[in-house]
CSV table of C-alpha atoms in Angstrom, one decimal:
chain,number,residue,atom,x,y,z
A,24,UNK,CA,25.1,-102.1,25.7
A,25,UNK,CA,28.7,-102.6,26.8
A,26,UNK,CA,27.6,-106.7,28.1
A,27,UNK,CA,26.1,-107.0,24.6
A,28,UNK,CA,29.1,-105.5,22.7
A,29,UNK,CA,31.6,-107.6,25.0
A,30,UNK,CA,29.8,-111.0,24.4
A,31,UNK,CA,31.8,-114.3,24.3
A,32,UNK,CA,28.9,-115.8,21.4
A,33,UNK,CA,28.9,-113.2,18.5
A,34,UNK,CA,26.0,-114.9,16.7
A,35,UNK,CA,23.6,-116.9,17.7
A,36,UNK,CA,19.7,-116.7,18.7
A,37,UNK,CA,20.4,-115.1,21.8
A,38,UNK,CA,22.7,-112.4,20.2
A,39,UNK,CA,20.4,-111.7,17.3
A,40,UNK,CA,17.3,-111.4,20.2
A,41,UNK,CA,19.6,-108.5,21.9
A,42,UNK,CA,20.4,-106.7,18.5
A,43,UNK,CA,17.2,-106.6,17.8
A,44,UNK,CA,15.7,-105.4,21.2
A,45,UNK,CA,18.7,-103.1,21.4
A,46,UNK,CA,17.9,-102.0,18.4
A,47,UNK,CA,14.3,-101.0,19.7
A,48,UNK,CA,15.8,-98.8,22.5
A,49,UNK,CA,17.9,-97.4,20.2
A,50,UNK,CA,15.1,-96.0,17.9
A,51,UNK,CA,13.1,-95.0,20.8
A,52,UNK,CA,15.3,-92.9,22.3
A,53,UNK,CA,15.7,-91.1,19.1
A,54,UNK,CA,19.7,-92.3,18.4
A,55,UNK,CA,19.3,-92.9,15.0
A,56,UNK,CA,22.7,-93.6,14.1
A,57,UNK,CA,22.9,-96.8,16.9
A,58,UNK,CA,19.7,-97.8,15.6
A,59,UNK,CA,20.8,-98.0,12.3
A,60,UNK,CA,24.1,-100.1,13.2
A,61,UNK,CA,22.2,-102.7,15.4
A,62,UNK,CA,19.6,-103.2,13.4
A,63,UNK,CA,21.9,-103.7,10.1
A,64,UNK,CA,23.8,-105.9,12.3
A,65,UNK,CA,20.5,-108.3,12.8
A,66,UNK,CA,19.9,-108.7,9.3
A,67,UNK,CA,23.2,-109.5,8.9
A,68,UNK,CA,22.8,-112.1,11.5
A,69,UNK,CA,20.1,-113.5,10.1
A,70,UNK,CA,22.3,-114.1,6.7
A,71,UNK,CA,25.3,-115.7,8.7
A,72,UNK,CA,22.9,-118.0,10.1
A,73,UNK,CA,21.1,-118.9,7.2
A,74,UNK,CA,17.7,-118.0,8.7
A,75,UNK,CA,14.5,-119.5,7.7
A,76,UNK,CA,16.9,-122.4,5.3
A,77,UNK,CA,18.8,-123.6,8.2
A,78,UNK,CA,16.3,-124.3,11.3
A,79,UNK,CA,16.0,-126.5,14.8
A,80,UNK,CA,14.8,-129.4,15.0
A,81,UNK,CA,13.5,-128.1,18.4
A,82,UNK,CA,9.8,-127.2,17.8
A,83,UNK,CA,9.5,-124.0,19.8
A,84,UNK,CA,13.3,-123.2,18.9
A,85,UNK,CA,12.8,-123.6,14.9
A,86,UNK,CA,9.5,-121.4,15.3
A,87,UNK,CA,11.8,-118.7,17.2
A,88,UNK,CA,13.9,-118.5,14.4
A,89,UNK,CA,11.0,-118.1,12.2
A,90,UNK,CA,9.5,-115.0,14.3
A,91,UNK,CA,13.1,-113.5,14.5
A,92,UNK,CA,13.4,-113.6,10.7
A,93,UNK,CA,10.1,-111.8,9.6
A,94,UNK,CA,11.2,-109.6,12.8
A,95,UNK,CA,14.3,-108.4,10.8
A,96,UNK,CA,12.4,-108.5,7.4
A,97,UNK,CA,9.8,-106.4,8.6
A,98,UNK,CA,12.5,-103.8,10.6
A,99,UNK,CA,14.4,-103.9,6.6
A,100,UNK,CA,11.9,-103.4,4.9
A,101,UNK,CA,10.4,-100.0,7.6
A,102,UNK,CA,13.7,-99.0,7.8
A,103,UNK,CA,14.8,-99.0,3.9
A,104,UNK,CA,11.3,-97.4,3.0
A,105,UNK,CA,12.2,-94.9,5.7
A,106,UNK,CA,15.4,-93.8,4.5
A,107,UNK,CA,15.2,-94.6,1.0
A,108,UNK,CA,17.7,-97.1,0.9
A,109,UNK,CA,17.9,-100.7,-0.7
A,110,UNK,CA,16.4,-103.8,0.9
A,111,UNK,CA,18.5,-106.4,2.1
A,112,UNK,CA,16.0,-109.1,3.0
A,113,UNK,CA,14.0,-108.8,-0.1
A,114,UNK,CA,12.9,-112.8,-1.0
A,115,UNK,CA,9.0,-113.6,1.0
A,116,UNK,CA,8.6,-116.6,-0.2
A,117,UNK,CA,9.5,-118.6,3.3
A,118,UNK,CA,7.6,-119.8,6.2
A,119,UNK,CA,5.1,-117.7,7.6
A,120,UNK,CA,5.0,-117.6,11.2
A,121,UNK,CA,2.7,-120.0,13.2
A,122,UNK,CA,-0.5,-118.5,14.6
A,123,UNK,CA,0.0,-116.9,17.3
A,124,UNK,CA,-2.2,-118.8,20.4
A,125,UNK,CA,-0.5,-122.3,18.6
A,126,UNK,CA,2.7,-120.9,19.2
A,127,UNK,CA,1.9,-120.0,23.1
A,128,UNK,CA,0.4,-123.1,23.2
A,129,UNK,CA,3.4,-125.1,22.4
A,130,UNK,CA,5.6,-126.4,25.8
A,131,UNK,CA,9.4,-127.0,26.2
A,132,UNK,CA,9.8,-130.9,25.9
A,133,UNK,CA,7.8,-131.1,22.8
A,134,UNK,CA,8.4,-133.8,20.4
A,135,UNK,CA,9.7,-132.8,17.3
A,136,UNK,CA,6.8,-134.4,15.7
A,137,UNK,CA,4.7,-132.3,18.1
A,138,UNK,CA,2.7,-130.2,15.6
A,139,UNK,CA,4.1,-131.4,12.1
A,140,UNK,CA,4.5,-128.7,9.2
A,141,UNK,CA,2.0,-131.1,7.5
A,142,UNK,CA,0.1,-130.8,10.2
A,143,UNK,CA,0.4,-126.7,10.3
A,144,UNK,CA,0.2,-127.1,6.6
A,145,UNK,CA,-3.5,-128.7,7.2
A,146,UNK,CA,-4.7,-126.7,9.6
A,147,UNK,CA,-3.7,-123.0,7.9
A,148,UNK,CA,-2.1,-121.8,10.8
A,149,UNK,CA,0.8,-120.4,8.9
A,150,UNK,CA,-1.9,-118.6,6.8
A,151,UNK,CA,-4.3,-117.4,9.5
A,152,UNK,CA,-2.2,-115.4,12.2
A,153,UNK,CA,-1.7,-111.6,12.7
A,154,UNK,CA,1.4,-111.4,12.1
A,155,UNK,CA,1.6,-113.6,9.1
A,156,UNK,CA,-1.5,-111.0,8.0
A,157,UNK,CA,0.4,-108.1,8.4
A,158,UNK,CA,3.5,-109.3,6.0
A,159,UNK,CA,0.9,-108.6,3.0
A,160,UNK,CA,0.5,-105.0,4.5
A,161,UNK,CA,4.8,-104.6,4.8
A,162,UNK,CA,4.4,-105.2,1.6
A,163,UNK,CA,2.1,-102.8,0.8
A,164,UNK,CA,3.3,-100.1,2.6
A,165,UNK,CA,6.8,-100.1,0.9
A,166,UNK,CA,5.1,-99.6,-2.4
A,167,UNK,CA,2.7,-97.1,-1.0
A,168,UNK,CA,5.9,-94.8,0.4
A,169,UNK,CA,8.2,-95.3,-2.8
A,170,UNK,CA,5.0,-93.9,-4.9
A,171,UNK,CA,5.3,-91.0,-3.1
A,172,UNK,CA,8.5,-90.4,-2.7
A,173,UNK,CA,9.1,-91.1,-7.0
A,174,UNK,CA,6.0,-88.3,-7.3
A,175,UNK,CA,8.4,-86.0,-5.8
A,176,UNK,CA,11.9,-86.6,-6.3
A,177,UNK,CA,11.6,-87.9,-10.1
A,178,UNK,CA,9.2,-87.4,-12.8
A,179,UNK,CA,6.2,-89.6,-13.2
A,180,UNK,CA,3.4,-89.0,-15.7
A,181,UNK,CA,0.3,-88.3,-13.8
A,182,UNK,CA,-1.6,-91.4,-15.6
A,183,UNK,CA,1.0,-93.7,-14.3
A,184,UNK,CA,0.6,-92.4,-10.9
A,185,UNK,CA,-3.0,-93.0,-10.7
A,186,UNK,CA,-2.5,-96.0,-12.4
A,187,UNK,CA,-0.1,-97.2,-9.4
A,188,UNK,CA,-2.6,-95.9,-6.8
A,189,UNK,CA,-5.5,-97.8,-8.5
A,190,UNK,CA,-2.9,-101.3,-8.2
A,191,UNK,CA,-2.3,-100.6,-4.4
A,192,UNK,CA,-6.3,-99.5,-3.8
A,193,UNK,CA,-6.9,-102.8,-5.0
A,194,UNK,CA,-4.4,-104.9,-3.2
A,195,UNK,CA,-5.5,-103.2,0.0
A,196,UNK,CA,-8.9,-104.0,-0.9
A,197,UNK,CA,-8.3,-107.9,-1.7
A,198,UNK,CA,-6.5,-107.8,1.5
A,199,UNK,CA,-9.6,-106.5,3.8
A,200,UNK,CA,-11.2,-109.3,1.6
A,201,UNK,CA,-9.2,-112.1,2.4
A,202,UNK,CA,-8.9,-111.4,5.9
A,203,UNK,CA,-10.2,-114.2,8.1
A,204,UNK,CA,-13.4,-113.6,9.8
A,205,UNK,CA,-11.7,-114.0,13.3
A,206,UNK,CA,-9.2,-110.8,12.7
A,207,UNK,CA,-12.0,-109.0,10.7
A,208,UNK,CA,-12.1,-105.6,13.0
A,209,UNK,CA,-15.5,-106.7,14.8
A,210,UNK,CA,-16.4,-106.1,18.5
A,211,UNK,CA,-16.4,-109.7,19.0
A,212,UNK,CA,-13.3,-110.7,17.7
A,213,UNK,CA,-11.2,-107.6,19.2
A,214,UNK,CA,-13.2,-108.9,22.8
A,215,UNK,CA,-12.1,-112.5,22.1
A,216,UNK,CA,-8.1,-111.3,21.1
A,217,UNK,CA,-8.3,-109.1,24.2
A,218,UNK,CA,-8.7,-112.1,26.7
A,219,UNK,CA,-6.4,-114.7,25.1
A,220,UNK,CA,-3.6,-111.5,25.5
A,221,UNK,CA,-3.9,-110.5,21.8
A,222,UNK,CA,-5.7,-107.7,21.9
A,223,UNK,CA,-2.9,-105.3,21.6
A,224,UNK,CA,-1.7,-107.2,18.6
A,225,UNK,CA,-4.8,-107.4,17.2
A,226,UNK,CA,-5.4,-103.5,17.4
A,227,UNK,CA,-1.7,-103.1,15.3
A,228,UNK,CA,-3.3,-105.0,12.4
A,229,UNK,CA,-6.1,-102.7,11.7
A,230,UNK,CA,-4.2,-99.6,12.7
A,231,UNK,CA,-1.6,-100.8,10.3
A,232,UNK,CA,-4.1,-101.2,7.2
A,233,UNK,CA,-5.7,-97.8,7.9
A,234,UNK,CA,-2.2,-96.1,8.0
A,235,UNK,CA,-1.4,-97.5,4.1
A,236,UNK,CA,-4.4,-96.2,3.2
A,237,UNK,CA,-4.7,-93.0,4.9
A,238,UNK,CA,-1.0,-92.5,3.1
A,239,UNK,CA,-2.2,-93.9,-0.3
A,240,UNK,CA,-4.7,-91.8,-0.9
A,241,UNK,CA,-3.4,-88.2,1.2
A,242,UNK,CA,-2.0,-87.1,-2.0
A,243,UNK,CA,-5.7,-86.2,-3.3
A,244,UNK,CA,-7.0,-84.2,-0.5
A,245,UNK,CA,-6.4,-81.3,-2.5
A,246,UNK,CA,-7.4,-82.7,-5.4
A,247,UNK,CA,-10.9,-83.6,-4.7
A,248,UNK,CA,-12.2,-80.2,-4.5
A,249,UNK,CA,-16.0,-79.6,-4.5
A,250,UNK,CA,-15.6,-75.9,-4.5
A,251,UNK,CA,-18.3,-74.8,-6.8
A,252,UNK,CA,-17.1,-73.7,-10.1
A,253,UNK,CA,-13.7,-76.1,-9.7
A,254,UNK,CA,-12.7,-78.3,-11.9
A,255,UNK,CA,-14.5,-81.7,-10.7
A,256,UNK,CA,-12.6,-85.2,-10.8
A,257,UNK,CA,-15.1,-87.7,-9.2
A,258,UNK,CA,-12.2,-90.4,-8.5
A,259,UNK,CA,-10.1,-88.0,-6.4
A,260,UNK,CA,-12.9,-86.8,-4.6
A,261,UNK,CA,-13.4,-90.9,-3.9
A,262,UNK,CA,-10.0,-91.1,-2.9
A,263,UNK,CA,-10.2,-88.1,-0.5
A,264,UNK,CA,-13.3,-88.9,1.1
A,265,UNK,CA,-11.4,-92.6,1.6
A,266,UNK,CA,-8.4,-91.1,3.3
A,267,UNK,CA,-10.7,-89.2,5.2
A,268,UNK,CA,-12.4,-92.2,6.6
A,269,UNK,CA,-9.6,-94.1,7.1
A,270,UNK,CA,-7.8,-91.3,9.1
A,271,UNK,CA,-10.6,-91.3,11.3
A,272,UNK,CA,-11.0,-95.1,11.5
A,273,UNK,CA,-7.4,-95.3,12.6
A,274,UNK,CA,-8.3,-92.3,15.1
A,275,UNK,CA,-10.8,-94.1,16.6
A,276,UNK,CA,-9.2,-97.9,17.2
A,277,UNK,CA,-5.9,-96.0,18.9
A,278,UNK,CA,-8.7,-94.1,21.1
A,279,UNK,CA,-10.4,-97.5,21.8
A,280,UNK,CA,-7.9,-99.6,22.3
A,281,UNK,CA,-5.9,-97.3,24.7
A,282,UNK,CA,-8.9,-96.0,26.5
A,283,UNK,CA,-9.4,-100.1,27.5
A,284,UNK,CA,-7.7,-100.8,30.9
A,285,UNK,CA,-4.5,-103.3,29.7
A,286,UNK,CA,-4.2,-102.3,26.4
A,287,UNK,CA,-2.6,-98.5,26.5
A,288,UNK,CA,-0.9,-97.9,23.0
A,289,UNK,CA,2.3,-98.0,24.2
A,290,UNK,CA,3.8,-100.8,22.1
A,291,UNK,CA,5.7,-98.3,20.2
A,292,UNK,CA,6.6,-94.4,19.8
A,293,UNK,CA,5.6,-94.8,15.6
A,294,UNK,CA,1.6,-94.5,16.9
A,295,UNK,CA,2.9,-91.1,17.5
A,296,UNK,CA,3.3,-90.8,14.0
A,297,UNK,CA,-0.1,-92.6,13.2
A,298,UNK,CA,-1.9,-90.1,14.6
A,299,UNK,CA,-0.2,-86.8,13.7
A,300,UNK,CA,-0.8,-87.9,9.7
A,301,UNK,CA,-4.4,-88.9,11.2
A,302,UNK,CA,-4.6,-85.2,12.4
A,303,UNK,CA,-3.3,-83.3,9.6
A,304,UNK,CA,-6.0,-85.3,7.8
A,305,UNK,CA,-8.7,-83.7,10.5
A,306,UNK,CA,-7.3,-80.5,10.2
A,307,UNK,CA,-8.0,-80.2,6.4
A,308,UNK,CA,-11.9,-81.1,7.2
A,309,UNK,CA,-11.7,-78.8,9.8
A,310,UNK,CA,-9.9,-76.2,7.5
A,311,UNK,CA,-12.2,-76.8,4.0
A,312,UNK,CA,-15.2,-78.8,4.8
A,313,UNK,CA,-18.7,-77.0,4.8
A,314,UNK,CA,-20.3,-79.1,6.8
A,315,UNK,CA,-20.9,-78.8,10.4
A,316,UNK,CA,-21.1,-82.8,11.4
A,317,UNK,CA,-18.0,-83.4,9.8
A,318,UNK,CA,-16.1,-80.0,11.1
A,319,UNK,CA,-17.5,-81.5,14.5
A,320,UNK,CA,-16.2,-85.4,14.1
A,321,UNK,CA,-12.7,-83.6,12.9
A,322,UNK,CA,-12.5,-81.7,16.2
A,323,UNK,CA,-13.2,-84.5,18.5
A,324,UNK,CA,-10.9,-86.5,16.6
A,325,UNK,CA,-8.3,-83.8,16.7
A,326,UNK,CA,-8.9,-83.6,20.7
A,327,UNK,CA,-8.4,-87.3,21.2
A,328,UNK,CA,-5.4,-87.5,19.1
A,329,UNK,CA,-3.9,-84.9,20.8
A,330,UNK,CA,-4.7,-86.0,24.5
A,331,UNK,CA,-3.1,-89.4,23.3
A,332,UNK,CA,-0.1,-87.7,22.3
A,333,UNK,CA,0.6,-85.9,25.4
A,334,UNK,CA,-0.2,-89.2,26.9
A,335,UNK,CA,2.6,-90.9,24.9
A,336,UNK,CA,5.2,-88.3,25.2
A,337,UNK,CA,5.5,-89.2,29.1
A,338,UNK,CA,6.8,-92.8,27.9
A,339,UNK,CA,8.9,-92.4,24.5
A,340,UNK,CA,11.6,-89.6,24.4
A,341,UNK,CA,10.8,-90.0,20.3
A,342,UNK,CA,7.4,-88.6,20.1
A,343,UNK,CA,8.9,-85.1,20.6
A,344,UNK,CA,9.6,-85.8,16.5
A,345,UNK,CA,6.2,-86.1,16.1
A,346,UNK,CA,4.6,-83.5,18.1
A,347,UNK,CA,7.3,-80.9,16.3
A,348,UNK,CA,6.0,-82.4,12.9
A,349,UNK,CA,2.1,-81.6,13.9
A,350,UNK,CA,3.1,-78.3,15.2
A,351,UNK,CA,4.8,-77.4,12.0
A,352,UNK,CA,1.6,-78.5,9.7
A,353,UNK,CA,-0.2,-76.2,11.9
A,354,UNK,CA,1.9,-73.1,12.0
A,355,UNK,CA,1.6,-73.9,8.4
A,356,UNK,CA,-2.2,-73.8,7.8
A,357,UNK,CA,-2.1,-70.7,10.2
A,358,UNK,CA,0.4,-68.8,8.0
A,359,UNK,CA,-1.8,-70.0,4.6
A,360,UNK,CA,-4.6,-71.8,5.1
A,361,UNK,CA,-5.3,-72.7,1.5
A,362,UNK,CA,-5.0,-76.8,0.4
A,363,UNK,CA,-1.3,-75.9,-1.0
A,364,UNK,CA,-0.8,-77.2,2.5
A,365,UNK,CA,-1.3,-80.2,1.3
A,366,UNK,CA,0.7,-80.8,-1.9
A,367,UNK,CA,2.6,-83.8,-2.5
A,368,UNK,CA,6.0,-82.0,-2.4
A,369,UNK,CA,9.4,-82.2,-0.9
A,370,UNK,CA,8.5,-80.9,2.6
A,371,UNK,CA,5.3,-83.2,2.9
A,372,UNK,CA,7.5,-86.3,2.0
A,373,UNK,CA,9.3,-85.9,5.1
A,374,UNK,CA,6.6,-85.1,6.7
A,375,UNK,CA,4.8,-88.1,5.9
A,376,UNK,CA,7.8,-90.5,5.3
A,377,UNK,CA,10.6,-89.8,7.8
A,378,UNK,CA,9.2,-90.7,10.8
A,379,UNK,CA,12.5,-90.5,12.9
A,380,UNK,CA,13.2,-86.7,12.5
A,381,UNK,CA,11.6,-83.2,12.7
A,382,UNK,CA,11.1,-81.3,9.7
A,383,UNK,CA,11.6,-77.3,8.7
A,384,UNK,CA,8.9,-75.3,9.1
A,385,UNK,CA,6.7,-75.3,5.7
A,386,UNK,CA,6.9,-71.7,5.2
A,387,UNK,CA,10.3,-70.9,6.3
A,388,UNK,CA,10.2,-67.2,5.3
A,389,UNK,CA,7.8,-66.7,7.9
A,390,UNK,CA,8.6,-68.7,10.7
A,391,UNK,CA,11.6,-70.0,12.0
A,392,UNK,CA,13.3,-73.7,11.8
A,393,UNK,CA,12.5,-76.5,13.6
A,394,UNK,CA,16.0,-77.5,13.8
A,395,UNK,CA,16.4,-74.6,16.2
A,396,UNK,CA,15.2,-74.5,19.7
A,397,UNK,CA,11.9,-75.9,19.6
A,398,UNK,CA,9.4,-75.2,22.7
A,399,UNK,CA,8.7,-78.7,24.0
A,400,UNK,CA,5.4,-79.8,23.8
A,401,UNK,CA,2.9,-79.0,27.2
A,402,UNK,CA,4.5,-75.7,27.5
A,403,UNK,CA,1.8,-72.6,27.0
A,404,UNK,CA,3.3,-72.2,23.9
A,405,UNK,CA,2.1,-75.6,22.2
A,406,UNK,CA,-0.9,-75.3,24.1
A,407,UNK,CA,-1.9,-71.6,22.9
A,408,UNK,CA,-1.7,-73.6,19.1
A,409,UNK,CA,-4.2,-76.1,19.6
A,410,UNK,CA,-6.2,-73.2,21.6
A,411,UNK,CA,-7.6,-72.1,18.0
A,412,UNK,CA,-8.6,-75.6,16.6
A,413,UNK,CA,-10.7,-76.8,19.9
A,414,UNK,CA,-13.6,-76.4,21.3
A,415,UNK,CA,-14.4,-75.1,24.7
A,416,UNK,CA,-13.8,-79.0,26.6
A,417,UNK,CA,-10.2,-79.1,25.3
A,418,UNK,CA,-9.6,-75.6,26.2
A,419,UNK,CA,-10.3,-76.4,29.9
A,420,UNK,CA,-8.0,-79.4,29.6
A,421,UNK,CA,-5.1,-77.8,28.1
A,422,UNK,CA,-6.1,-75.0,31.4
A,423,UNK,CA,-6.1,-77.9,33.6
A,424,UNK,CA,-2.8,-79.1,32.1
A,425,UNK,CA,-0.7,-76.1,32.4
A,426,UNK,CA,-1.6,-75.5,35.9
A,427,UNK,CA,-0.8,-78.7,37.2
């Protein structure tokens, strides 16, 4: 950090590469406050410089730029979401970057008429990358987090809130659509992105769509009640049962893809955070559902999760915020376990939303605060937890665990 702050070029690609990586390491390591400055100073990089307006004429240089842009835009617009605060890269409507094997493709030396943007243009390979795919879903996921943060801290008629869900439903459904048969989440094409070195990339996309809609539509788990007697609403039981199987898609792909030799999940501490909202979302089948093939798929799901967690935790100092977060929700459900777990309130908003910290325990009268000292995740404490919602194979691993 001290090279980086004592630099003799303030601003340049090179510099705005190290902010951002720094950045990284930074957020990983759970200094928020470090984070925060580097990554502010990026974007404001990316201003100074002009970036996408002013590019090279270098082919692989100008496309650098490119990446390094949407890289900032994309770390604005988690970040802002995150913490609530406005966007400073706010205008889209620039180049998208090249498809990803055309840009590894592409060799020092090139001609600057080596792949023309007409040529680009032609061949929809601004149009038909991963990462150009999962813009849309940045997008998407900003609108998905203000809607629930506005449930909570202003006042929004109810109608207009299901109105808002029904316009993000269906842009997450157009974008499914429109995806292009060679990212569509198919054996095949995840086999095919594997050997060209894309595999990991490719596994982000999906994991990234399921997460905006496992988020979308958590505010109705407690809604779509089919206790007998209740108060039916067909379309929130719809929703429910979506963010149900979207939780468990998104389950299932991080299990895949780090259970495949090469591709471990370890491209960032934030799956952490996938896959405790994933879990609450098992718990409440495991909690309210009344049927046994369900209660079983949520407690396999709930085992994998958590074996990936622990897994994590041995790379990313951050995924401690997590585990603290899924240990609350549970001390929670064990304390009441009624669906007012579940309410869209204050608490659940940083549960859900504020990814880089711990949160209180729900019911604070009964249990003490998570800001306190909390029992670090492995120990026979957190173990004896998860004791209650396994079944007899995790038991013997968590055994195995502690006595090793």
């Amino acid at each position: 950090m001290e090279s980086f702050n004592f630099r003799s070029v303030l601003i340049d690609v090179s510099s705005l590469q190290g902010s951002v990586l720094l950045g990284f390491v930074a957020f990983v390591e759970g200094d928020n406050d470090q984070d925060a400055l580097l990554s502010s100073q990026a974007i404001c990089m990316v201003q100074i410089m002009r970036l996408p307006h002013c590019l090279s004429s270098d082919p692989i240089r100008r496309e650098v730029e490119i990446r390094l842009f949407w890289q900032c835009w994309m770390m604005d617009a988690w970040h802002t979401s995150r913490l609530q605060i406005p966007r400073r890269l706010n205008d889209s409507n620039f180049k998208r970057p090249l498809e990803e094997r055309a840009f590894n493709a592409m060799q020092p030396g090139d001609p600057a008429s080596h792949l023309s943007e007409a040529d680009i243009e032609s061949l929809g390979l601004r149009n038909s990358g991963l990462w150009s795919s999962m813009l849309t879903l940045t997008e998407i996921h900003n609108q998905v987090v203000q809607l629930n943060d506005q449930m909570v801290q202003i006042s929004i008629p109810y109608s207009e809130i299901r109105r808002r869900v029904v316009e993000l439903s269906l842009k997450l459904d157009l974008w499914i659509r429109e995806l292009p048969d060679h990212l569509l989440n198919t054996f095949s094409n995840r086999e095919t992105h594997a050997k060209s070195g894309l595999g990991r990339e490719f596994a982000i996309l999906h994991l990234l769509y399921h997460h905006q809609s496992q988020l979308l539509y958590y505010q109705f788990l407690n809604k779509g009640s089919t206790i007998i007697g209740a108060d039916m609403d067909d379309e929130a039981v719809a929703y429910a049962a979506q963010c149900k199987a979207h939780a468990a898609a998104l389950s299932e792909i991080m299990w895949d893809t780090n259970s495949t030799p090469g591709m471990e999940c370890l491209w960032s501490p934030v799956n952490g955070h996938l896959l405790v909202v994933a879990s609450s979302i098992h718990l409440h089948t495991l909690l309210f559902s009344t049927s046994d093939a369900e209660i079983a798929k949520a407690r396999r799901l709930l085992e994998q999760n958590f074996i990936m967690l622990l897994h994590f935790q041995k790379y990313w100092p951050f995924l401690e915020f997590s585990m603290s977060r899924l240990r609350s929700f549970h001390r929670a459900c064990q304390i009441n376990a009624t669906e007012k777990n579940f309410d869209m309130d204050r608490w659940m908003i940083q549960f859900l939303n504020r990814y880089g910290s711990r949160v209180q325990d729900r019911h604070n009268e009964f249990g003490r605060d998570l800001y306190e000292s909390d029992p670090i995740v492995g120990t026979s404490a957190a173990a004896a937890l998860w004791k209650e919602v396994s079944g007899s194979e995790f038991r013997q691993f968590l055994g195995n665990l502690n006595s090793s």
